[in-house]
PDB file of C-alpha atoms in Angstrom:
ATOM      1  CA  MET F   1     115.405  84.235 125.411  1.00  0.00           C
ATOM      2  CA  GLN F   2     111.802  83.150 125.307  1.00  0.00           C
ATOM      3  CA  ALA F   3     111.208  79.428 124.732  1.00  0.00           C
ATOM      4  CA  PHE F   4     108.110  78.211 122.936  1.00  0.00           C
ATOM      5  CA  ALA F   5     106.287  74.954 123.520  1.00  0.00           C
ATOM      6  CA  SER F   6     104.383  73.658 120.546  1.00  0.00           C
ATOM      7  CA  PRO F   7     100.703  72.944 121.199  1.00  0.00           C
ATOM      8  CA  ALA F   8      99.521  69.346 121.284  1.00  0.00           C
ATOM      9  CA  PRO F   9      97.948  68.108 118.049  1.00  0.00           C
ATOM     10  CA  SER F  10      94.173  67.927 117.814  1.00  0.00           C
ATOM     11  CA  ALA F  11      92.487  64.546 117.549  1.00  0.00           C
ATOM     12  CA  ALA F  12      89.827  65.880 115.193  1.00  0.00           C
ATOM     13  CA  ALA F  13      90.050  64.651 111.633  1.00  0.00           C
ATOM     14  CA  HIS F  14      88.026  67.595 110.261  1.00  0.00           C
ATOM     15  CA  LYS F  15      87.680  70.866 112.107  1.00  0.00           C
ATOM     16  CA  PRO F  16      84.579  72.967 111.299  1.00  0.00           C
ATOM     17  CA  ILE F  17      84.857  76.627 110.531  1.00  0.00           C
ATOM     18  CA  THR F  18      83.775  78.651 113.560  1.00  0.00           C
ATOM     19  CA  ALA F  19      81.096  81.368 113.519  1.00  0.00           C
ATOM     20  CA  GLN F  20      82.214  84.209 111.272  1.00  0.00           C
ATOM     21  CA  ARG F  21      83.758  87.312 112.808  1.00  0.00           C
ATOM     22  CA  THR F  22      83.890  90.683 111.116  1.00  0.00           C
ATOM     23  CA  LEU F  23      87.222  92.275 110.335  1.00  0.00           C
ATOM     24  CA  ALA F  24      86.213  95.293 112.386  1.00  0.00           C
ATOM     25  CA  GLN F  25      86.648  93.197 115.533  1.00  0.00           C
ATOM     26  CA  PRO F  26      90.106  93.168 117.129  1.00  0.00           C
ATOM     27  CA  PRO F  27      91.861  89.888 117.899  1.00  0.00           C
ATOM     28  CA  LEU F  28      90.898  88.143 121.118  1.00  0.00           C
ATOM     29  CA  GLY F  29      92.490  88.597 124.505  1.00  0.00           C
ATOM     30  CA  LEU F  30      94.062  92.037 124.031  1.00  0.00           C
ATOM     31  CA  GLN F  31      95.270  93.932 127.095  1.00  0.00           C
ATOM     32  CA  SER F  32      95.830  97.687 127.128  1.00  0.00           C
ATOM     33  CA  ASN F  33      98.976  97.471 129.266  1.00  0.00           C
ATOM     34  CA  LYS F  34     100.892  95.692 126.473  1.00  0.00           C
ATOM     35  CA  ARG F  35     103.064  97.364 123.846  1.00  0.00           C
ATOM     36  CA  ARG F  36     100.873  98.552 120.983  1.00  0.00           C
ATOM     37  CA  CYS F  37     101.248  97.261 117.421  1.00  0.00           C
ATOM     38  CA  ILE F  38      99.224  98.907 114.666  1.00  0.00           C
ATOM     39  CA  TYR F  39      97.866  96.411 112.178  1.00  0.00           C
ATOM     40  CA  ARG F  40      96.196  96.699 108.802  1.00  0.00           C
ATOM     41  CA  GLU F  41      94.701  93.884 106.747  1.00  0.00           C
ATOM     42  CA  TYR F  42      93.770  94.014 103.089  1.00  0.00           C
ATOM     43  CA  GLU F  43      91.012  92.000 101.395  1.00  0.00           C
ATOM     44  CA  GLU F  44      92.214  92.470  97.820  1.00  0.00           C
ATOM     45  CA  PRO F  45      95.706  91.339  96.665  1.00  0.00           C
ATOM     46  CA  ILE F  46      98.311  94.108  96.938  1.00  0.00           C
ATOM     47  CA  PRO F  47     100.998  94.289  94.197  1.00  0.00           C
ATOM     48  CA  TYR F  48     104.335  93.177  95.613  1.00  0.00           C
ATOM     49  CA  GLN F  49     106.120  96.409  94.714  1.00  0.00           C
ATOM     50  CA  GLN F  50     103.508  98.483  96.532  1.00  0.00           C
ATOM     51  CA  ALA F  51     103.770  96.469  99.783  1.00  0.00           C
ATOM     52  CA  TRP F  52     107.595  96.488  99.469  1.00  0.00           C
ATOM     53  CA  LEU F  53     107.558 100.307  99.209  1.00  0.00           C
ATOM     54  CA  TRP F  54     105.235 100.598 102.210  1.00  0.00           C
ATOM     55  CA  GLN F  55     107.601  98.462 104.269  1.00  0.00           C
ATOM     56  CA  LYS F  56     110.679 100.471 103.308  1.00  0.00           C
ATOM     57  CA  ASP F  57     108.893 103.743 104.110  1.00  0.00           C
ATOM     58  CA  LEU F  58     107.836 102.423 107.523  1.00  0.00           C
ATOM     59  CA  VAL F  59     111.356 101.181 108.276  1.00  0.00           C
ATOM     60  CA  ALA F  60     112.891 104.520 107.239  1.00  0.00           C
ATOM     61  CA  GLU F  61     110.471 106.394 109.517  1.00  0.00           C
ATOM     62  CA  ARG F  62     111.429 104.199 112.467  1.00  0.00           C
ATOM     63  CA  CYS F  63     115.164 104.386 111.757  1.00  0.00           C
ATOM     64  CA  SER F  64     115.122 108.175 111.416  1.00  0.00           C
ATOM     65  CA  GLY F  65     115.028 108.672 115.183  1.00  0.00           C
ATOM     66  CA  HIS F  66     112.934 111.809 114.811  1.00  0.00           C
ATOM     67  CA  GLN F  67     110.112 110.417 116.909  1.00  0.00           C
ATOM     68  CA  PRO F  68     109.203 107.073 118.410  1.00  0.00           C
ATOM     69  CA  ALA F  69     107.038 104.998 116.076  1.00  0.00           C
ATOM     70  CA  GLU F  70     104.839 102.082 117.032  1.00  0.00           C
ATOM     71  CA  ASP F  71     105.318  98.637 115.631  1.00  0.00           C
ATOM     72  CA  THR F  72     103.204  97.942 112.547  1.00  0.00           C
ATOM     73  CA  LEU F  73     101.873  94.698 111.048  1.00  0.00           C
ATOM     74  CA  LEU F  74     100.646  94.381 107.467  1.00  0.00           C
ATOM     75  CA  LEU F  75      98.514  91.337 106.666  1.00  0.00           C
ATOM     76  CA  LEU F  76      97.812  90.819 102.989  1.00  0.00           C
ATOM     77  CA  GLN F  77      97.922  88.698  99.845  1.00  0.00           C
ATOM     78  CA  HIS F  78      99.779  89.328  96.596  1.00  0.00           C
ATOM     79  CA  PRO F  79      98.981  88.766  92.932  1.00  0.00           C
ATOM     80  CA  PRO F  80     101.246  85.987  91.518  1.00  0.00           C
ATOM     81  CA  VAL F  81     104.910  86.935  91.957  1.00  0.00           C
ATOM     82  CA  TYR F  82     108.306  85.307  92.544  1.00  0.00           C
ATOM     83  CA  THR F  83     110.880  86.833  94.914  1.00  0.00           C
ATOM     84  CA  LEU F  84     114.538  86.126  95.390  1.00  0.00           C
ATOM     85  CA  GLY F  85     116.468  86.722  98.607  1.00  0.00           C
ATOM     86  CA  ALA F  86     119.467  89.015  98.689  1.00  0.00           C
ATOM     87  CA  GLY F  87     121.915  86.166  98.171  1.00  0.00           C
ATOM     88  CA  SER F  88     119.730  83.724  96.249  1.00  0.00           C
ATOM     89  CA  THR F  89     120.884  82.020  93.116  1.00  0.00           C
ATOM     90  CA  THR F  90     118.890  81.831  89.905  1.00  0.00           C
ATOM     91  CA  ASP F  91     119.874  78.151  89.726  1.00  0.00           C
ATOM     92  CA  HIS F  92     116.668  77.441  91.700  1.00  0.00           C
ATOM     93  CA  LEU F  93     114.485  78.878  88.936  1.00  0.00           C
ATOM     94  CA  ARG F  94     113.011  76.364  86.490  1.00  0.00           C
ATOM     95  CA  PHE F  95     112.326  79.094  83.942  1.00  0.00           C
ATOM     96  CA  ASP F  96     114.337  81.720  82.092  1.00  0.00           C
ATOM     97  CA  PRO F  97     114.660  84.698  84.478  1.00  0.00           C
ATOM     98  CA  ALA F  98     114.536  86.991  81.432  1.00  0.00           C
ATOM     99  CA  SER F  99     110.963  85.818  80.714  1.00  0.00           C
ATOM    100  CA  PRO F 100     109.359  84.624  83.966  1.00  0.00           C
ATOM    101  CA  PRO F 101     105.750  83.325  84.044  1.00  0.00           C
ATOM    102  CA  HIS F 102     105.038  85.914  86.724  1.00  0.00           C
ATOM    103  CA  PRO F 103     106.920  89.064  87.871  1.00  0.00           C
ATOM    104  CA  LEU F 104     110.286  88.302  89.467  1.00  0.00           C
ATOM    105  CA  TYR F 105     111.991  90.557  92.036  1.00  0.00           C
ATOM    106  CA  ARG F 106     115.238  90.361  93.946  1.00  0.00           C
ATOM    107  CA  THR F 107     114.722  91.655  97.479  1.00  0.00           C
ATOM    108  CA  GLU F 108     116.788  92.396 100.582  1.00  0.00           C
ATOM    109  CA  ARG F 109     115.364  89.558 102.657  1.00  0.00           C
ATOM    110  CA  GLY F 110     117.199  86.412 103.626  1.00  0.00           C
ATOM    111  CA  GLY F 111     116.432  83.079 102.033  1.00  0.00           C
ATOM    112  CA  GLU F 112     116.103  81.698  98.534  1.00  0.00           C
ATOM    113  CA  VAL F 113     113.385  81.947  95.874  1.00  0.00           C
ATOM    114  CA  THR F 114     109.704  81.706  96.820  1.00  0.00           C
ATOM    115  CA  TYR F 115     106.310  82.306  95.275  1.00  0.00           C
ATOM    116  CA  HIS F 116     103.504  84.594  96.520  1.00  0.00           C
ATOM    117  CA  GLY F 117      99.948  84.543  95.187  1.00  0.00           C
ATOM    118  CA  PRO F 118      96.241  84.725  96.058  1.00  0.00           C
ATOM    119  CA  GLY F 119      95.229  82.427  98.897  1.00  0.00           C
ATOM    120  CA  GLN F 120      98.564  82.921 100.644  1.00  0.00           C
ATOM    121  CA  LEU F 121      98.474  85.183 103.722  1.00  0.00           C
ATOM    122  CA  VAL F 122     101.620  87.244 104.215  1.00  0.00           C
ATOM    123  CA  LEU F 123     102.531  88.980 107.461  1.00  0.00           C
ATOM    124  CA  TYR F 124     104.976  91.893 107.241  1.00  0.00           C
ATOM    125  CA  PRO F 125     105.885  93.025 110.781  1.00  0.00           C
ATOM    126  CA  ILE F 126     107.737  96.335 111.039  1.00  0.00           C
ATOM    127  CA  MET F 127     109.041  95.927 114.575  1.00  0.00           C
ATOM    128  CA  ASN F 128     111.823  97.553 116.603  1.00  0.00           C
ATOM    129  CA  LEU F 129     113.520  94.566 118.188  1.00  0.00           C
ATOM    130  CA  LYS F 130     115.214  96.899 120.664  1.00  0.00           C
ATOM    131  CA  MET F 131     111.783  96.980 122.320  1.00  0.00           C
ATOM    132  CA  HIS F 132     111.470  93.178 122.233  1.00  0.00           C
ATOM    133  CA  VAL F 133     114.536  90.894 121.988  1.00  0.00           C
ATOM    134  CA  GLN F 134     117.613  91.977 119.989  1.00  0.00           C
ATOM    135  CA  ASP F 135     118.135  88.567 118.412  1.00  0.00           C
ATOM    136  CA  LEU F 136     117.169  87.727 114.810  1.00  0.00           C
ATOM    137  CA  HIS F 137     117.195  84.001 115.564  1.00  0.00           C
ATOM    138  CA  TRP F 138     114.635  84.613 118.321  1.00  0.00           C
ATOM    139  CA  TYR F 139     112.619  86.690 115.887  1.00  0.00           C
ATOM    140  CA  LEU F 140     112.626  84.000 113.181  1.00  0.00           C
ATOM    141  CA  ARG F 141     111.569  81.324 115.673  1.00  0.00           C
ATOM    142  CA  SER F 142     108.846  83.685 116.928  1.00  0.00           C
ATOM    143  CA  LEU F 143     107.389  84.119 113.434  1.00  0.00           C
ATOM    144  CA  GLU F 144     107.396  80.338 113.024  1.00  0.00           C
ATOM    145  CA  GLU F 145     105.621  80.071 116.375  1.00  0.00           C
ATOM    146  CA  VAL F 146     102.875  82.426 115.190  1.00  0.00           C
ATOM    147  CA  VAL F 147     102.137  80.053 112.317  1.00  0.00           C
ATOM    148  CA  ILE F 148     102.365  76.905 114.484  1.00  0.00           C
ATOM    149  CA  ARG F 149      99.831  78.317 116.931  1.00  0.00           C
ATOM    150  CA  ALA F 150      97.472  79.505 114.178  1.00  0.00           C
ATOM    151  CA  LEU F 151      97.541  76.113 112.483  1.00  0.00           C
ATOM    152  CA  GLU F 152      96.616  74.443 115.773  1.00  0.00           C
ATOM    153  CA  SER F 153      93.947  76.918 116.830  1.00  0.00           C
ATOM    154  CA  VAL F 154      92.155  77.175 113.470  1.00  0.00           C
ATOM    155  CA  SER F 155      92.675  73.743 111.954  1.00  0.00           C
ATOM    156  CA  GLY F 156      93.984  71.404 114.648  1.00  0.00           C
ATOM    157  CA  LEU F 157      97.105  70.875 112.527  1.00  0.00           C
ATOM    158  CA  LYS F 158     100.489  70.163 114.039  1.00  0.00           C
ATOM    159  CA  GLY F 159     102.982  72.533 112.457  1.00  0.00           C
ATOM    160  CA  GLU F 160     106.639  71.637 112.972  1.00  0.00           C
ATOM    161  CA  ARG F 161     110.104  73.044 112.616  1.00  0.00           C
ATOM    162  CA  ILE F 162     112.803  71.087 110.781  1.00  0.00           C
ATOM    163  CA  LYS F 163     116.364  71.525 111.994  1.00  0.00           C
ATOM    164  CA  GLY F 164     118.402  73.629 109.582  1.00  0.00           C
ATOM    165  CA  CYS F 165     115.337  74.681 107.548  1.00  0.00           C
ATOM    166  CA  THR F 166     113.588  77.987 108.280  1.00  0.00           C
ATOM    167  CA  GLY F 167     109.805  77.852 108.033  1.00  0.00           C
ATOM    168  CA  VAL F 168     106.886  75.725 109.226  1.00  0.00           C
ATOM    169  CA  TRP F 169     106.094  72.219 107.968  1.00  0.00           C
ATOM    170  CA  VAL F 170     103.161  69.800 108.161  1.00  0.00           C
ATOM    171  CA  ASN F 171     103.865  66.154 107.352  1.00  0.00           C
ATOM    172  CA  SER F 172     107.353  67.207 106.151  1.00  0.00           C
ATOM    173  CA  GLU F 173     105.922  69.581 103.563  1.00  0.00           C
ATOM    174  CA  LYS F 174     106.327  73.353 103.819  1.00  0.00           C
ATOM    175  CA  VAL F 175     103.204  75.337 104.644  1.00  0.00           C
ATOM    176  CA  ALA F 176     104.901  78.647 105.594  1.00  0.00           C
ATOM    177  CA  ALA F 177     108.077  80.365 104.405  1.00  0.00           C
ATOM    178  CA  VAL F 178     109.991  82.935 106.466  1.00  0.00           C
ATOM    179  CA  GLY F 179     112.453  85.527 105.164  1.00  0.00           C
ATOM    180  CA  VAL F 180     113.348  88.768 106.962  1.00  0.00           C
ATOM    181  CA  ARG F 181     115.625  91.767 106.959  1.00  0.00           C
ATOM    182  CA  ALA F 182     116.432  94.296 109.706  1.00  0.00           C
ATOM    183  CA  GLN F 183     117.902  97.800 109.691  1.00  0.00           C
ATOM    184  CA  LYS F 184     119.031  99.180 113.049  1.00  0.00           C
ATOM    185  CA  TRP F 185     116.998  96.309 114.581  1.00  0.00           C
ATOM    186  CA  VAL F 186     113.822  97.380 112.741  1.00  0.00           C
ATOM    187  CA  THR F 187     112.405  94.382 110.851  1.00  0.00           C
ATOM    188  CA  TYR F 188     110.674  94.045 107.524  1.00  0.00           C
ATOM    189  CA  HIS F 189     109.673  91.286 105.082  1.00  0.00           C
ATOM    190  CA  GLY F 190     108.206  88.391 107.099  1.00  0.00           C
ATOM    191  CA  VAL F 191     106.260  85.137 106.827  1.00  0.00           C
ATOM    192  CA  ALA F 192     103.963  83.732 104.107  1.00  0.00           C
ATOM    193  CA  VAL F 193     101.369  81.061 104.930  1.00  0.00           C
ATOM    194  CA  ASN F 194      99.778  78.869 102.244  1.00  0.00           C
ATOM    195  CA  VAL F 195      96.083  78.758 103.120  1.00  0.00           C
ATOM    196  CA  THR F 196      94.203  78.206  99.824  1.00  0.00           C
ATOM    197  CA  THR F 197      97.158  78.929  97.526  1.00  0.00           C
ATOM    198  CA  ASP F 198      97.415  77.406  94.063  1.00  0.00           C
ATOM    199  CA  LEU F 199     100.527  75.304  94.507  1.00  0.00           C
ATOM    200  CA  GLN F 200     101.256  74.805  90.793  1.00  0.00           C
ATOM    201  CA  PRO F 201     103.593  77.848  90.517  1.00  0.00           C
ATOM    202  CA  PHE F 202     105.865  76.253  93.107  1.00  0.00           C
ATOM    203  CA  GLN F 203     106.615  73.602  90.501  1.00  0.00           C
ATOM    204  CA  THR F 204     108.495  76.200  88.449  1.00  0.00           C
ATOM    205  CA  ILE F 205     111.030  76.875  91.232  1.00  0.00           C
ATOM    206  CA  VAL F 206     112.964  75.011  93.901  1.00  0.00           C
ATOM    207  CA  PRO F 207     111.093  76.584  96.846  1.00  0.00           C
ATOM    208  CA  CYS F 208     113.531  78.107  99.347  1.00  0.00           C
ATOM    209  CA  GLY F 209     116.276  76.115  97.598  1.00  0.00           C
ATOM    210  CA  ILE F 210     115.114  72.819  99.162  1.00  0.00           C
ATOM    211  CA  SER F 211     114.556  70.192  96.452  1.00  0.00           C
ATOM    212  CA  SER F 212     114.033  67.236  98.817  1.00  0.00           C
ATOM    213  CA  ARG F 213     110.752  68.463 100.388  1.00  0.00           C
ATOM    214  CA  GLY F 214     107.420  69.525  98.954  1.00  0.00           C
ATOM    215  CA  VAL F 215     105.055  72.430  99.544  1.00  0.00           C
ATOM    216  CA  THR F 216     101.521  72.188 100.910  1.00  0.00           C
ATOM    217  CA  SER F 217      98.591  74.384 101.926  1.00  0.00           C
ATOM    218  CA  VAL F 218      95.874  74.249 104.571  1.00  0.00           C
ATOM    219  CA  LYS F 219      93.314  73.577 101.832  1.00  0.00           C
ATOM    220  CA  GLN F 220      95.352  70.668 100.423  1.00  0.00           C
ATOM    221  CA  LEU F 221      95.557  69.116 103.881  1.00  0.00           C
ATOM    222  CA  ALA F 222      91.726  68.828 103.724  1.00  0.00           C
ATOM    223  CA  VAL F 223      90.946  69.452 107.398  1.00  0.00           C
ATOM    224  CA  HIS F 224      88.052  71.849 106.709  1.00  0.00           C
ATOM    225  CA  GLU F 225      85.610  69.718 104.701  1.00  0.00           C
ATOM    226  CA  GLY F 226      83.093  71.896 102.864  1.00  0.00           C
ATOM    227  CA  ALA F 227      84.677  75.234 103.809  1.00  0.00           C
ATOM    228  CA  SER F 228      85.021  77.839 101.080  1.00  0.00           C
ATOM    229  CA  ASP F 229      88.308  79.512 100.235  1.00  0.00           C
ATOM    230  CA  LYS F 230      86.891  82.794 101.557  1.00  0.00           C
ATOM    231  CA  GLU F 231      85.964  81.208 104.880  1.00  0.00           C
ATOM    232  CA  LEU F 232      89.429  79.666 105.292  1.00  0.00           C
ATOM    233  CA  ILE F 233      91.158  82.956 104.523  1.00  0.00           C
ATOM    234  CA  HIS F 234      88.886  84.814 106.920  1.00  0.00           C
ATOM    235  CA  GLU F 235      89.556  82.381 109.775  1.00  0.00           C
ATOM    236  CA  TYR F 236      93.314  82.413 109.191  1.00  0.00           C
ATOM    237  CA  GLN F 237      93.390  86.198 109.179  1.00  0.00           C
ATOM    238  CA  PHE F 238      92.063  86.099 112.746  1.00  0.00           C
ATOM    239  CA  GLY F 239      94.072  83.028 113.733  1.00  0.00           C
ATOM    240  CA  LEU F 240      97.327  84.644 112.658  1.00  0.00           C
ATOM    241  CA  LEU F 241      96.499  87.969 114.305  1.00  0.00           C
ATOM    242  CA  ASP F 242      95.572  86.273 117.568  1.00  0.00           C
ATOM    243  CA  ALA F 243      98.746  84.190 117.533  1.00  0.00           C
ATOM    244  CA  PHE F 244     100.905  87.197 116.679  1.00  0.00           C
ATOM    245  CA  ALA F 245      99.508  89.188 119.608  1.00  0.00           C
ATOM    246  CA  GLU F 246     100.135  86.268 121.939  1.00  0.00           C
ATOM    247  CA  VAL F 247     103.646  85.348 120.790  1.00  0.00           C
ATOM    248  CA  PHE F 248     104.967  88.928 120.712  1.00  0.00           C
ATOM    249  CA  ASN F 249     102.949  90.022 123.767  1.00  0.00           C
ATOM    250  CA  VAL F 250     101.496  93.077 122.026  1.00  0.00           C
ATOM    251  CA  GLU F 251      98.133  94.817 121.808  1.00  0.00           C
ATOM    252  CA  LEU F 252      97.030  94.874 118.190  1.00  0.00           C
ATOM    253  CA  VAL F 253      95.239  98.093 117.238  1.00  0.00           C
ATOM    254  CA  HIS F 254      93.471  98.215 113.868  1.00  0.00           C
ATOM    255  CA  SER F 255      94.163 101.100 111.512  1.00  0.00           C
ATOM    256  CA  LYS F 256      92.592 101.958 108.154  1.00  0.00           C
ATOM    257  CA  LEU F 257      95.571 104.083 107.176  1.00  0.00           C
ATOM    258  CA  LEU F 258      98.305 103.111 104.676  1.00  0.00           C
TER     259      LEU F 258
END
């Protein structure tokens, strides 16, 4: 099992946004001898049901066994929506589930209730763990590591794990939530990172069922003084893609399909 060492925290109080890259450029440091992973990023928010359907179609294709299919990574944002895990309780909703303030869906993923919305980057990896490591605990820790490395490389922030709590935390507040599902070792659902997210909707739920800790975002942590929301999102798209390629040792190949 691969072990991950967290990067050392940066001493900088405010980290400037680097020179802008275009989304046509692939992430840095790719090598053609690595396993390929097709990725697609979306600039406009994608309705949750649409992305959910895409994931299920991709999983079904890979589980069919008719032909080998490459790993796929979707990187996107959603319009405001709440999702429940397969076994979550509605006790963690602070509103009537019959009349939610935003759409509410029960999904197959693990974990409790969470919120998705603009300014939150969501990674949905459709990966065959038989070609990586057949261990869901390893996979969860790997997704956390992607976020930890992106926080350090883009913002100089020290993301942490908290024992017994899935996700990534900064100053004991949650900045990224993780919830996954696998069929025949093919993964879907994934990790959501609060970059410029409006945090108010989290007040209407008990995020991930943890009432003792708060939720934060990169923007709220105020490490990019003067940066626009668009600039932060742009940089974190690349930071997360770079970290994903590094942690999973894959070559990311951009696709306009899907």
